[in-house]
Amino acid sequence: MTITVVKKGDTLESIAIRYNVDPTMIVDVNGLETTALVPGLALYIPTRVRNRTYIIRENDTLSEIAKRYMTSVAAIKKANPGLSNILMIGREIMIPSPFKKQLVTMGFAFPASGGEVFEMVEENGDKLTYLAIVAYSFTEEGYAYVDGDDLPLIEKCKQNGVTPLLMIRNFQNGDFKADLAGDVLTNSIYRRNLITSVLNFVKEKGYGGVSMDLEFVPPANRSEYVAFLQEIKEEMVDLILQVNVHAKTEDNPDNQIVGGHDYRGIGKVADLVAVMTIDYGYPTGPPEPISPIWWMRQVLQYAVSTIPANIIQAAIPMYGYDWLIPSNKTRALSAQNAQNLAITTNSEIRFDRNAASPTYSYVQEKSEYIVWFEDIRSINEKYQVIDAYELAGTTYWHIGLRFPQNWAYIQQNILVIK
């Protein structure tokens, strides 16, 4: 795999000649809408599988690592200049290996997105293990209800070898409701209503399991949330229970945003736990990276200390945010649209090394805007972290947002577990 960053004077044709590829391949893989380029634009040229990433652990030896990845000690040392036989615990090293990363991948999708999502499932069904269908919430008495027709999307998943999961959220009137979650979790009758109604929908419509997305659970109800998950899991038998949790770097049980998610308790119940390593930079907040790599590392370091790494998924955003300065009014853009906006506004893209995130600014109608988004460079580093921590896989919010570089990366570098 090759990532090339456009420099002043580069053209699509000159880059194609440099890598001996067809220019139309570069256009398609990178979702370009024009042949124009801007400095700082990262282009993905699929050529070969990249090195694997590994974190040295206690009692590791180079010979054992080489055997595990079907490579040689000499090849590892060549990929890591200065590496000695005395290994430092916690150091990340690169490992040349013929083995691809094996990951469980999960996308999220809204049935109302219609043809766009159907097209994405058809194009990338081979790159998805699960698709969580975002169409369900529940009443104050705990009765689950569906908002929209999810049956065609369920069928589309099955046609393309993707297991559909029913996503249930405490979402009403355009926002997550902490009180809705708290009131239902603390009432045994309402909890029973929610379990029964959710599993009835699962059975009736042929879902392969449940994706639980109760956000802003009141801290006082964190134990009730774990109990609820235990209760529903007991009745799910062989069905998958996947739980999404807020990102945090330590347990802070009194925090109103993240306190309701008890990582250790949830990790003992769920089949998969997705840590939402997204929205570090958030709408109406100050312009910041969506998912800076330093923050992702901190979050995952805590996560693997409380949840088995082999059931953790790390979230990868498929989008960027465009902030109007100084009001910080924000609009969301797909990763592809954020990239192409830089081209149409002739804006040079800067890659923040500390955050491993691309950004640019532009002026339109005398107003200044700042954009942070994801590209092939940023997701490459995220996949390396996922590999290094030996996580189960990743999630994508959401597949209706186009990010062709991501799907090309998976095709080239990852073996998706089905």
Short mmCIF file of C-alpha atoms in Angstrom, two decimals:
data_model
loop_
_atom_site.label_atom_id
_atom_site.label_comp_id
_atom_site.label_asym_id
_atom_site.label_seq_id
_atom_site.Cartn_x
_atom_site.Cartn_y
_atom_site.Cartn_z
CA MET A 1 0.00 0.00 0.00
CA THR A 2 1.24 3.46 -0.89
CA ILE A 3 0.04 6.80 0.42
CA THR A 4 1.25 9.75 -1.59
CA VAL A 5 0.74 13.36 -0.55
CA VAL A 6 0.24 15.87 -3.33
CA LYS A 7 2.95 18.50 -3.64
CA LYS A 8 2.82 21.80 -5.50
CA GLY A 9 3.13 21.07 -9.22
CA ASP A 10 1.86 17.49 -9.02
CA THR A 11 -0.86 16.46 -11.44
CA LEU A 12 -3.04 13.39 -11.60
CA GLU A 13 -1.16 12.26 -14.69
CA SER A 14 2.29 12.73 -13.16
CA ILE A 15 1.31 10.76 -10.05
CA ALA A 16 -0.18 7.97 -12.20
CA ILE A 17 3.07 7.75 -14.17
CA ARG A 18 5.15 7.76 -10.97
CA TYR A 19 3.30 4.71 -9.62
CA ASN A 20 2.58 3.08 -12.98
CA VAL A 21 -1.17 3.03 -12.49
CA ASP A 22 -4.20 4.18 -14.45
CA PRO A 23 -5.32 7.74 -13.51
CA THR A 24 -8.94 6.56 -13.40
CA MET A 25 -7.99 4.08 -10.66
CA ILE A 26 -6.66 6.96 -8.54
CA VAL A 27 -9.87 8.90 -9.15
CA ASP A 28 -12.12 5.97 -8.21
CA VAL A 29 -10.20 4.76 -5.16
CA ASN A 30 -9.99 8.26 -3.70
CA GLY A 31 -13.47 9.47 -4.59
CA LEU A 32 -12.23 12.45 -6.60
CA GLU A 33 -14.84 14.51 -8.42
CA THR A 34 -12.31 16.31 -10.59
CA THR A 35 -8.77 15.81 -11.85
CA ALA A 36 -7.69 18.97 -10.03
CA LEU A 37 -5.48 18.47 -6.96
CA VAL A 38 -4.35 20.63 -4.03
CA PRO A 39 -1.13 20.44 -1.98
CA GLY A 40 -1.49 18.25 1.09
CA LEU A 41 -4.15 15.99 -0.43
CA ALA A 42 -3.47 12.35 0.53
CA LEU A 43 -4.04 9.82 -2.24
CA TYR A 44 -4.20 6.08 -1.72
CA ILE A 45 -2.46 3.89 -4.30
CA PRO A 46 -3.21 0.21 -3.51
CA THR A 47 -0.03 -1.74 -4.20
CA ARG A 48 0.90 -4.12 -1.40
CA VAL A 49 -0.06 -5.06 2.15
CA ARG A 50 1.56 -2.83 4.76
CA ASN A 51 3.51 -4.01 7.78
CA ARG A 52 1.61 -5.16 10.84
CA THR A 53 1.90 -3.29 14.14
CA TYR A 54 2.72 -5.01 17.43
CA ILE A 55 3.15 -3.86 21.03
CA ILE A 56 5.92 -5.73 22.86
CA ARG A 57 4.68 -7.60 25.92
CA GLU A 58 6.34 -9.21 28.88
CA ASN A 59 8.45 -12.32 28.01
CA ASP A 60 8.28 -11.63 24.26
CA THR A 61 11.24 -12.60 22.11
CA LEU A 62 11.91 -11.66 18.51
CA SER A 63 12.00 -15.30 17.46
CA GLU A 64 8.57 -15.97 18.97
CA ILE A 65 7.11 -12.84 17.36
CA ALA A 66 8.63 -13.78 14.00
CA LYS A 67 7.14 -17.28 14.22
CA ARG A 68 3.72 -15.92 15.12
CA TYR A 69 3.63 -13.62 12.09
CA MET A 70 5.42 -16.05 9.73
CA THR A 71 8.39 -13.79 9.16
CA SER A 72 12.02 -13.66 10.28
CA VAL A 73 13.98 -11.90 13.01
CA ALA A 74 16.11 -10.29 10.31
CA ALA A 75 13.03 -8.92 8.54
CA ILE A 76 11.69 -7.47 11.80
CA LYS A 77 15.03 -5.79 12.56
CA LYS A 78 15.18 -4.37 9.05
CA ALA A 79 11.70 -2.85 9.50
CA ASN A 80 12.74 -1.39 12.89
CA PRO A 81 16.24 0.13 12.62
CA GLY A 82 18.08 0.02 15.94
CA LEU A 83 15.91 -2.73 17.42
CA SER A 84 17.97 -5.05 19.64
CA ASN A 85 17.26 -8.50 21.05
CA ILE A 86 16.55 -6.87 24.41
CA LEU A 87 12.95 -5.79 23.99
CA MET A 88 11.30 -2.89 25.79
CA ILE A 89 7.81 -3.71 27.04
CA GLY A 90 5.23 -1.35 25.55
CA ARG A 91 7.26 -0.41 22.48
CA GLU A 92 5.44 -0.55 19.15
CA ILE A 93 7.27 -2.28 16.33
CA MET A 94 6.46 -2.93 12.69
CA ILE A 95 6.36 -6.53 11.49
CA PRO A 96 6.57 -7.55 7.81
CA SER A 97 4.04 -10.36 7.54
CA PRO A 98 2.08 -12.18 4.82
CA PHE A 99 -0.88 -12.34 7.20
CA LYS A 100 -3.55 -9.67 6.93
CA LYS A 101 -5.19 -8.22 10.02
CA GLN A 102 -8.37 -10.15 10.87
CA LEU A 103 -11.11 -7.85 12.13
CA VAL A 104 -14.79 -7.87 12.97
CA THR A 105 -16.27 -4.82 11.26
CA MET A 106 -19.62 -3.17 11.85
CA GLY A 107 -21.31 -0.32 10.06
CA PHE A 108 -24.29 1.74 11.14
CA ALA A 109 -27.05 2.68 8.73
CA PHE A 110 -30.38 4.50 8.68
CA PRO A 111 -33.12 2.80 6.58
CA ALA A 112 -34.37 6.25 5.60
CA SER A 113 -31.12 6.85 3.69
CA GLY A 114 -32.60 4.60 1.01
CA GLY A 115 -30.68 3.93 -2.18
CA GLU A 116 -27.39 5.38 -0.94
CA VAL A 117 -27.13 2.85 1.90
CA PHE A 118 -28.37 -0.03 -0.28
CA GLU A 119 -25.67 0.81 -2.80
CA MET A 120 -23.01 0.88 -0.08
CA VAL A 121 -24.10 -2.52 1.25
CA GLU A 122 -23.92 -3.98 -2.24
CA GLU A 123 -20.49 -2.46 -2.88
CA ASN A 124 -18.97 -3.24 0.50
CA GLY A 125 -20.94 -6.14 1.97
CA ASP A 126 -17.82 -8.30 1.76
CA LYS A 127 -16.09 -5.80 4.08
CA LEU A 128 -18.76 -5.83 6.80
CA THR A 129 -19.41 -8.46 9.44
CA TYR A 130 -22.43 -6.66 10.90
CA LEU A 131 -24.70 -3.78 10.03
CA ALA A 132 -26.50 -2.11 12.93
CA ILE A 133 -29.78 -0.71 11.59
CA VAL A 134 -30.56 2.56 13.34
CA ALA A 135 -34.35 2.50 13.47
CA TYR A 136 -35.50 1.73 17.03
CA SER A 137 -36.20 3.61 20.24
CA PHE A 138 -38.58 2.99 23.15
CA THR A 139 -41.37 4.64 25.09
CA GLU A 140 -41.40 5.80 28.71
CA GLU A 141 -42.89 2.41 29.62
CA GLY A 142 -40.08 0.54 27.86
CA TYR A 143 -41.88 -0.56 24.72
CA ALA A 144 -39.56 -0.66 21.71
CA TYR A 145 -40.87 0.83 18.48
CA VAL A 146 -39.57 1.13 14.95
CA ASP A 147 -39.27 4.43 13.12
CA GLY A 148 -39.24 3.57 9.42
CA ASP A 149 -39.30 0.46 7.28
CA ASP A 150 -36.23 -1.62 8.13
CA LEU A 151 -37.24 -4.82 6.30
CA PRO A 152 -35.74 -3.94 2.88
CA LEU A 153 -32.38 -3.15 4.49
CA ILE A 154 -32.46 -6.38 6.50
CA GLU A 155 -33.04 -8.28 3.28
CA LYS A 156 -30.25 -6.36 1.52
CA CYS A 157 -27.85 -7.34 4.32
CA LYS A 158 -28.70 -11.02 4.01
CA GLN A 159 -28.31 -10.90 0.22
CA ASN A 160 -24.79 -9.56 0.68
CA GLY A 161 -23.58 -11.77 3.52
CA VAL A 162 -23.89 -9.14 6.27
CA THR A 163 -25.51 -9.96 9.63
CA PRO A 164 -28.09 -7.27 10.54
CA LEU A 165 -28.31 -6.10 14.16
CA LEU A 166 -31.26 -4.23 15.64
CA MET A 167 -29.93 -1.00 17.14
CA ILE A 168 -31.95 0.26 20.09
CA ARG A 169 -31.39 3.82 21.36
CA ASN A 170 -32.85 6.12 24.02
CA PHE A 171 -33.47 8.62 21.24
CA GLN A 172 -36.53 10.88 21.04
CA ASN A 173 -37.31 14.16 19.29
CA GLY A 174 -33.89 14.34 17.69
CA ASP A 175 -31.73 13.73 20.76
CA PHE A 176 -30.61 11.18 23.34
CA LYS A 177 -32.68 11.32 26.53
CA ALA A 178 -30.86 10.46 29.76
CA ASP A 179 -34.09 10.40 31.78
CA LEU A 180 -35.72 7.99 29.34
CA ALA A 181 -32.91 5.49 29.90
CA GLY A 182 -32.81 6.06 33.65
CA ASP A 183 -36.57 5.74 34.19
CA VAL A 184 -36.81 2.48 32.26
CA LEU A 185 -33.69 0.92 33.77
CA THR A 186 -34.85 1.53 37.35
CA ASN A 187 -38.30 0.02 36.83
CA SER A 188 -38.34 -3.79 36.65
CA ILE A 189 -41.63 -3.84 34.72
CA TYR A 190 -40.42 -1.31 32.15
CA ARG A 191 -37.12 -3.19 31.81
CA ARG A 192 -39.04 -6.37 31.12
CA ASN A 193 -41.18 -4.53 28.54
CA LEU A 194 -38.04 -3.37 26.75
CA ILE A 195 -36.40 -6.79 26.72
CA THR A 196 -39.54 -8.54 25.51
CA SER A 197 -40.41 -5.99 22.82
CA VAL A 198 -36.84 -5.78 21.47
CA LEU A 199 -36.45 -9.55 21.23
CA ASN A 200 -39.87 -9.89 19.62
CA PHE A 201 -38.73 -7.53 16.86
CA VAL A 202 -35.45 -9.44 16.53
CA LYS A 203 -37.28 -12.75 16.08
CA GLU A 204 -40.05 -11.38 13.89
CA LYS A 205 -37.71 -9.64 11.44
CA GLY A 206 -34.78 -12.04 11.42
CA TYR A 207 -32.10 -9.90 13.06
CA GLY A 208 -28.88 -11.61 14.11
CA GLY A 209 -28.72 -9.77 17.40
CA VAL A 210 -28.91 -6.40 19.13
CA SER A 211 -26.70 -3.33 19.06
CA MET A 212 -27.29 -1.46 22.32
CA ASP A 213 -26.77 2.31 22.19
CA LEU A 214 -28.08 3.79 25.42
CA GLU A 215 -26.18 7.06 25.75
CA PHE A 216 -25.88 9.47 28.69
CA VAL A 217 -27.16 6.81 31.08
CA PRO A 218 -27.46 8.57 34.47
CA PRO A 219 -24.44 7.64 36.63
CA ALA A 220 -26.77 6.53 39.43
CA ASN A 221 -28.15 3.87 37.06
CA ARG A 222 -24.90 2.30 35.87
CA SER A 223 -25.45 -0.91 37.88
CA GLU A 224 -29.04 -1.17 36.62
CA TYR A 225 -27.73 -0.85 33.06
CA VAL A 226 -25.36 -3.78 33.56
CA ALA A 227 -28.18 -5.79 35.14
CA PHE A 228 -30.42 -4.99 32.17
CA LEU A 229 -27.72 -6.18 29.77
CA GLN A 230 -27.35 -9.41 31.74
CA GLU A 231 -31.08 -9.98 31.61
CA ILE A 232 -31.41 -9.47 27.88
CA LYS A 233 -28.28 -11.49 27.10
CA GLU A 234 -29.63 -14.47 29.03
CA GLU A 235 -32.63 -14.57 26.71
CA MET A 236 -30.68 -14.01 23.50
CA VAL A 237 -28.99 -17.45 23.56
CA ASP A 238 -26.75 -17.51 20.45
CA LEU A 239 -27.68 -14.05 19.19
CA ILE A 240 -25.05 -11.27 19.31
CA LEU A 241 -25.21 -8.56 21.98
CA GLN A 242 -23.07 -5.61 20.91
CA VAL A 243 -22.87 -2.59 23.23
CA ASN A 244 -21.66 0.91 22.36
CA VAL A 245 -19.98 2.89 25.14
CA HIS A 246 -18.77 6.47 25.50
CA ALA A 247 -15.03 7.01 25.19
CA LYS A 248 -13.17 7.74 28.43
CA THR A 249 -9.63 7.47 29.76
CA GLU A 250 -10.49 6.50 33.34
CA ASP A 251 -13.49 5.40 35.34
CA ASN A 252 -15.35 8.50 36.47
CA PRO A 253 -18.63 7.12 37.83
CA ASP A 254 -20.05 10.55 38.72
CA ASN A 255 -19.58 12.11 35.29
CA GLN A 256 -22.96 12.94 33.72
CA ILE A 257 -21.82 12.01 30.21
CA VAL A 258 -19.73 8.86 30.61
CA GLY A 259 -20.36 7.77 34.21
CA GLY A 260 -23.30 5.52 33.34
CA HIS A 261 -21.12 3.16 31.31
CA ASP A 262 -19.32 0.70 33.58
CA TYR A 263 -16.68 -0.72 31.23
CA ARG A 264 -15.80 -3.65 33.48
CA GLY A 265 -19.40 -4.69 34.09
CA ILE A 266 -20.44 -4.28 30.46
CA GLY A 267 -17.38 -6.18 29.27
CA LYS A 268 -18.41 -9.20 31.33
CA VAL A 269 -21.80 -9.40 29.61
CA ALA A 270 -21.50 -8.24 26.00
CA ASP A 271 -20.19 -10.22 23.03
CA LEU A 272 -18.72 -7.06 21.55
CA VAL A 273 -18.12 -3.62 23.06
CA ALA A 274 -17.60 -0.66 20.72
CA VAL A 275 -15.74 2.26 22.26
CA MET A 276 -16.94 5.46 20.57
CA THR A 277 -13.55 6.99 19.79
CA ILE A 278 -15.20 9.74 17.76
CA ASP A 279 -16.34 13.33 18.22
CA TYR A 280 -13.41 14.58 20.26
CA GLY A 281 -14.06 17.61 18.09
CA TYR A 282 -17.83 17.99 18.18
CA PRO A 283 -20.55 20.17 16.59
CA THR A 284 -20.73 23.72 18.01
CA GLY A 285 -17.57 23.10 20.03
CA PRO A 286 -14.17 24.54 19.10
CA PRO A 287 -12.67 23.26 15.82
CA GLU A 288 -10.63 20.20 16.76
CA PRO A 289 -9.76 16.79 15.28
CA ILE A 290 -12.67 14.35 15.13
CA SER A 291 -10.61 11.48 16.53
CA PRO A 292 -7.01 12.47 17.34
CA ILE A 293 -4.72 9.47 17.53
CA TRP A 294 -3.19 10.46 20.88
CA TRP A 295 -6.69 10.52 22.43
CA MET A 296 -7.68 7.25 20.79
CA ARG A 297 -4.59 5.61 22.30
CA GLN A 298 -5.41 6.93 25.77
CA VAL A 299 -9.01 5.72 25.54
CA LEU A 300 -8.03 2.26 24.31
CA GLN A 301 -5.29 1.91 26.90
CA TYR A 302 -7.94 2.30 29.58
CA ALA A 303 -10.45 0.14 27.70
CA VAL A 304 -8.13 -2.88 27.41
CA SER A 305 -7.38 -2.64 31.14
CA THR A 306 -11.06 -3.24 31.94
CA ILE A 307 -12.53 -5.12 28.96
CA PRO A 308 -11.00 -8.14 27.16
CA ALA A 309 -9.26 -6.77 24.07
CA ASN A 310 -10.69 -9.55 21.90
CA ILE A 311 -14.23 -8.18 22.25
CA ILE A 312 -13.41 -4.46 21.87
CA GLN A 313 -14.21 -2.49 18.73
CA ALA A 314 -12.77 0.99 18.19
CA ALA A 315 -14.91 3.46 16.27
CA ILE A 316 -13.64 5.06 13.06
CA PRO A 317 -15.49 8.19 11.84
CA MET A 318 -16.52 8.31 8.20
CA TYR A 319 -16.92 12.09 8.29
CA GLY A 320 -15.53 15.50 9.06
CA TYR A 321 -16.88 18.75 10.48
CA ASP A 322 -16.89 22.19 8.90
CA TRP A 323 -16.89 24.99 11.51
CA LEU A 324 -17.92 28.58 10.79
CA ILE A 325 -15.61 30.96 12.68
CA PRO A 326 -16.10 32.47 15.25
CA SER A 327 -19.65 31.18 15.94
CA ASN A 328 -18.58 27.51 15.64
CA LYS A 329 -21.79 26.73 13.82
CA THR A 330 -21.05 23.28 12.42
CA ARG A 331 -22.08 21.10 9.53
CA ALA A 332 -21.10 17.47 9.00
CA LEU A 333 -19.52 16.26 5.77
CA SER A 334 -18.66 12.79 4.57
CA ALA A 335 -14.92 12.17 4.43
CA GLN A 336 -15.15 12.22 0.64
CA ASN A 337 -17.03 15.52 0.56
CA ALA A 338 -14.64 17.10 3.07
CA GLN A 339 -11.71 16.11 0.89
CA ASN A 340 -13.35 17.40 -2.28
CA LEU A 341 -14.38 20.66 -0.61
CA ALA A 342 -10.68 21.37 -0.11
CA ILE A 343 -10.18 20.93 -3.85
CA THR A 344 -13.13 23.11 -4.91
CA THR A 345 -12.05 25.88 -2.51
CA ASN A 346 -8.40 25.46 -3.58
CA SER A 347 -7.38 24.97 0.07
CA GLU A 348 -4.06 23.45 1.02
CA ILE A 349 -4.50 20.54 3.42
CA ARG A 350 -2.28 20.36 6.50
CA PHE A 351 -1.70 17.09 8.34
CA ASP A 352 -1.45 17.52 12.10
CA ARG A 353 1.20 14.98 13.11
CA ASN A 354 0.29 14.92 16.79
CA ALA A 355 -3.38 14.23 16.08
CA ALA A 356 -2.69 12.28 12.86
CA SER A 357 -5.57 14.21 11.32
CA PRO A 358 -5.96 16.38 8.20
CA THR A 359 -7.32 19.92 8.39
CA TYR A 360 -7.69 23.03 6.25
CA SER A 361 -9.35 26.42 6.30
CA TYR A 362 -11.05 28.48 3.62
CA VAL A 363 -12.90 31.75 3.16
CA GLN A 364 -16.29 31.97 1.46
CA GLU A 365 -18.41 35.10 1.15
CA LYS A 366 -16.09 36.84 3.64
CA SER A 367 -16.65 34.13 6.25
CA GLU A 368 -13.87 31.88 7.56
CA TYR A 369 -14.29 28.13 7.94
CA ILE A 370 -12.13 25.40 9.50
CA VAL A 371 -12.48 21.75 8.51
CA TRP A 372 -11.18 18.66 10.30
CA PHE A 373 -11.80 15.30 8.67
CA GLU A 374 -10.44 11.78 8.09
CA ASP A 375 -8.35 10.55 5.20
CA ILE A 376 -6.22 7.54 4.28
CA ARG A 377 -3.37 8.74 6.50
CA SER A 378 -5.51 9.12 9.60
CA ILE A 379 -7.34 5.81 9.24
CA ASN A 380 -4.10 3.99 8.45
CA GLU A 381 -2.79 5.06 11.85
CA LYS A 382 -6.07 4.07 13.51
CA TYR A 383 -5.95 0.59 11.98
CA GLN A 384 -2.37 0.25 13.22
CA VAL A 385 -3.50 1.07 16.77
CA ILE A 386 -6.37 -1.44 16.49
CA ASP A 387 -3.85 -4.04 15.34
CA ALA A 388 -1.32 -3.16 18.04
CA TYR A 389 -3.86 -3.55 20.85
CA GLU A 390 -5.14 -6.78 19.24
CA LEU A 391 -8.74 -5.57 19.31
CA ALA A 392 -11.67 -7.49 17.84
CA GLY A 393 -12.27 -4.84 15.21
CA THR A 394 -13.92 -1.56 14.42
CA THR A 395 -17.20 0.25 13.77
CA TYR A 396 -18.08 2.87 11.16
CA TRP A 397 -20.42 5.80 11.75
CA HIS A 398 -22.04 5.63 9.33
CA ILE A 399 -21.91 3.85 5.98
CA GLY A 400 -24.21 6.34 4.29
CA LEU A 401 -21.23 8.75 4.41
CA ARG A 402 -18.92 8.04 1.51
CA PHE A 403 -15.28 7.26 2.31
CA PRO A 404 -13.89 5.20 -0.60
CA GLN A 405 -10.33 5.27 0.75
CA ASN A 406 -11.48 3.31 3.79
CA TRP A 407 -13.11 0.54 1.78
CA ALA A 408 -10.09 0.31 -0.53
CA TYR A 409 -7.84 0.01 2.53
CA ILE A 410 -9.92 -2.86 3.90
CA GLN A 411 -9.93 -4.63 0.54
CA GLN A 412 -6.15 -4.48 0.42
CA ASN A 413 -5.10 -4.94 4.05
CA ILE A 414 -7.80 -6.64 6.16
CA LEU A 415 -9.42 -10.03 6.30
CA VAL A 416 -12.97 -9.39 7.51
CA ILE A 417 -14.32 -12.05 9.85
CA LYS A 418 -17.77 -13.28 8.84
#
